[in-house]
Amino acid sequence: MLAGGAASLALGMPMPARARDTPIKIALITSLSGPFASLGESMRAGLSLYMEEIGHQMGGRPVKLLVEDDQGKPDEAVRKVRKLLSQDKADVLCGVISAAAALAIRDIVADAQALTFISNASANALAREAASPYIFRPTKTSWMLGHTSALWAYEHLAKQGGMTLASDYAAGREYIGDFKTTYTERGGQLDRQVWTPLGTSDFAPIIMNIAAANPAFVYAFLPGSDAVRFLQQMRDYQLHGKVRIMGPGALLDQEDVLPAAGDAGLGGLNTFHQSPDAPSSAAFAQAYKKSRNRLPGEASTSGYATGQVIKAGLDAVNGDVSRKADIKTRLLDGAVETAFGPMQFDPRNNQAVLDIYVNEVRANDDGVPLNTVIHTYKGIRDPGPSA
Amino acid sequence: MSYYLVQSLNALSFSVLLLLTGLGLALVLNLMNFINLAHGSFFLLGGYVAIQWLASGAPWWLAFPAAFLLTAVIGLVLDRLAFARFYARPHLMQVLLTYGLSVVFADLMRWGFSADTLSPALPAILRGGVWIAGLPFPSYRLFLIGIGLLLALTLWYALDKTLWGAALRACVIDRDIVETLGLNARKIFSAGMALAAGLAGLGGALGAGMLSAYPGLDEEVLILALLVVVTGGLDNFKGTVACAVLLGFVTTFSRVWWPEFANFITLAIMAGVLVAYPDGLVTRGGRKA
Amino acid sequence: MTSLSRSPGKHAPRAAASRALPLAALVVLALPGLLGDEFLLRFAAEVLLIGTAVMSLNLLIGSGGLVSLGHAAVFGVSAYTAAIVASQVDGNAVAIVLAGTMAGVAMAGLMALVSLRSSGLHFLVMTLVIGQMAWELAFRWRELTGGADGLRGFPKLALGDWYLDDALGLYALAALTALACWSLLRQTAAAPLGQALSGMRDQPLRMTALGYDLKRLRILAFILTGITTGAAGALYPFVNQYVGPNVVHWSMSAAFVIMAVLGSIRSLVGGYIGAALYLTIQTYLSSYTDRWQLIIGILFVTTVVFMPHGIVQKIRGGKTP
């Protein structure tokens, strides 16, 4: 059988019948515990929803979803990836919430030539020096968000007098750095740059400084619970509505931040590749709301979109996972319809080229704060390896 | 000038929050000589209870007593089932038992309340702000400062000045003598544990408005509480208060001036205090038991 | 088998057993080398390295209840040093291990000096604070440590022209290191220093009366710990060609403590058993259920309540001293 299988692969012939029934193993590496647990569960929910919709079939073969928890730790992600490749014999890897984990596993999957789809981590490096022929990224880079925020801020907020605030770690540095570069390139002038440690519980001292400085706007990046606390404390200190808040979408994520922050998030601006309001994700948003009783944020939409991309690739090769080059060709050739919109991949670095929405958080008809699209920057492409 | 006044108020509110996190732990350590590393779990549970209560529409001011009662009951149950045998055991064993329990509780809470960050729906009366010398200050923090100080005073009085507090301390030093006096040491310990757990839950309920509730908060709070109580001094309550104030002000003002290095500076100062005062910031003096 | 407090007069029957021990250990260590696939070998290498760190923690705990919540800082500092030095010495394994070990000793020494007057809970909090300061440095000093993203892309281990980056080579190196560290601590336990350390735990007052300087003893214990933990930490980044700030974080120290208790605080080998148990559950169980942390917690509590001196002691069937 092996010889027959090998022969048919070499000739590009369809797979033998027995092989067609063995399930394709798709492994999702996500954070089900640790600091990103809520994002990780959302991602799993999004992908699982997609799997159900397509009846667990891709390219005519059944699909088995393996889910592994990286606990938000890069070391654990590496261990799990090795296990998935070596023992579980996963055919396709996908997922990864944190940038640190994505970078940590990059060398291993590149060496193993394992087809990998990074669903959430936005580290710029993966689209530049750390890009690899077998790693696809069906989501944004930090640059795409920082850059578009700067464009919008310069045109519509103020050309000077703004300040930045971010959690002091890799993601924060990237977002702020990219924002600053584009903003100052256009001629804008930023005032202060404030950095705060990850996991700050009391923003009061910083908020006092903001109140005293009275900036034209604050471009902020804070993850998860930090974002919730910041927004609420801004409201506590009567600055809500007085100071314009803008950030990358994670600051005002529909699923991760807004439900807890509530009204404190109203009026916030963000640039994101995801919006529950966008026409391309309308169907998914409805289905997700039905299944989990909440509007989707980035993580769940990423999970869903990753599923769509993988299916497009596998359908093109009739489920023959070994034909990686053909899968690549399919993905690089034409756009894939996903919940993020039509997704084209850049052949230089397998990075998705995406529409970036400018969202404003407004109360919808039911009074629920909703990320509402007020503008779309079409076809934003990361500068890539030359940057 | 008013800027520093308000920042000092910020620092005070954070100090009170720290005090709240340390209350139950201080009780259980100072009086019962029992290290409860599940303290953070009680705190988080209190937060979740308050959030559910406030979301359900019941009278808001009952949320806090509700959190207190529920966590006190759980503390009582744990006392009966697990802790009782460990009161006399060496500290290491207590550390290990309660840490294991905290891991179990953390997972149970994540299972029950989900991994999402939850925030309490505070009543309108607590959500406004006041203006102090032209700068805004949230009513909620004033509420926190008020309640926190009240709790601290009540606790200090009850533990240091009443017979009950004395009985509790006596039980730790010499249980048998206390029993010859006709007091049921077992019940006293149970009551102490329940009170400590309840206080932790109350702290969590009060702090939820500032910290929110999410998996991982229990560990963060435990670290803070340990820092405050142990650095302050293990055999008296004044030390805890003093250390909470110190830590609150150091954290706040380092965030004002050097926000990037705030954590490192705070840790360095605490390390300095720990080295300089190996028996705690404030001690009763005399020989250590 | 060895325990940190061996009473005199029982030498003869134990001597034969203790001579056979290294041989048995060699056999046990050789097994994964023969049977395992690539993942298993790397996993086993990780278990051995972390087990060595836990064994060292056992030494500290056994020297007077010094439960350190900063032990991961010693391990992690050695790991980072090794990774950083690797680029300077082109992967020279000897230089790397040496550098990592020295870093471990330095960190351990620092902890010892700072916490000299502490004990019990105070010591716990002190080591926690120092450990977190180390974490802040690792997390923030981006130029040196790669910050939150950690370090990757450093050269692989090499001895001359011979690269040690394949799974079997790494495993062999880890096994050798584990064996060496275990022998070192085992010899120490039997030596006067080891006896003094157990004395420090059991009868501090009497030891002082006998003229021992407890502070000096404590520093020596820490330095010993630093050597073994440092050596293990130096190899750690090369198992996955990655090192991140998580390896310095207090949650890692807490995990070490759990592993120490699971195995047995009174036995050296317990460190490896505990590490194997914990890491196996963490890696394999989490694929089947979301509730794997609950299981570890329950296991831990059960151990503390019913087998307070760990699994190894239970297997030995001995009464706890």
PDB file of N, CA, C and O in Angstrom, chain B residues 24 46 84 100 145 162 183 226:
ATOM      1  N   GLY B  24      -7.746  39.279  55.618  1.00  0.00           N
ATOM      2  CA  GLY B  24      -8.005  37.913  56.055  1.00  0.00           C
ATOM      3  C   GLY B  24      -6.717  37.171  56.353  1.00  0.00           C
ATOM      4  O   GLY B  24      -6.612  36.407  57.308  1.00  0.00           O
ATOM      5  N   GLY B  46     -15.003  36.114  46.318  1.00  0.00           N
ATOM      6  CA  GLY B  46     -15.811  37.242  46.789  1.00  0.00           C
ATOM      7  C   GLY B  46     -16.114  38.203  45.651  1.00  0.00           C
ATOM      8  O   GLY B  46     -17.225  38.712  45.529  1.00  0.00           O
ATOM      9  N   ALA B  84      -8.276  21.736  59.916  1.00  0.00           N
ATOM     10  CA  ALA B  84      -8.188  21.499  61.362  1.00  0.00           C
ATOM     11  C   ALA B  84      -6.942  20.725  61.746  1.00  0.00           C
ATOM     12  O   ALA B  84      -6.258  21.036  62.719  1.00  0.00           O
ATOM     13  N   GLY B 100      -1.956  23.943  47.229  1.00  0.00           N
ATOM     14  CA  GLY B 100      -2.632  22.951  46.409  1.00  0.00           C
ATOM     15  C   GLY B 100      -4.113  23.260  46.280  1.00  0.00           C
ATOM     16  O   GLY B 100      -4.685  23.193  45.191  1.00  0.00           O
ATOM     17  N   ILE B 145     -12.013  53.877  50.551  1.00  0.00           N
ATOM     18  CA  ILE B 145     -11.166  54.387  51.633  1.00  0.00           C
ATOM     19  C   ILE B 145     -11.946  54.368  52.938  1.00  0.00           C
ATOM     20  O   ILE B 145     -11.458  53.910  53.980  1.00  0.00           O
ATOM     21  N   THR B 162     -10.384  43.104  72.497  1.00  0.00           N
ATOM     22  CA  THR B 162     -11.463  42.354  73.129  1.00  0.00           C
ATOM     23  C   THR B 162     -10.948  41.026  73.663  1.00  0.00           C
ATOM     24  O   THR B 162      -9.859  40.571  73.327  1.00  0.00           O
ATOM     25  N   LEU B 183     -13.022  27.180  77.538  1.00  0.00           N
ATOM     26  CA  LEU B 183     -13.307  27.666  76.183  1.00  0.00           C
ATOM     27  C   LEU B 183     -13.068  26.544  75.187  1.00  0.00           C
ATOM     28  O   LEU B 183     -12.119  25.776  75.323  1.00  0.00           O
ATOM     29  N   LEU B 226       0.659  38.624  50.645  1.00  0.00           N
ATOM     30  CA  LEU B 226       1.825  38.075  51.344  1.00  0.00           C
ATOM     31  C   LEU B 226       2.854  39.166  51.590  1.00  0.00           C
ATOM     32  O   LEU B 226       3.412  39.289  52.684  1.00  0.00           O
TER      33      LEU B 226
END
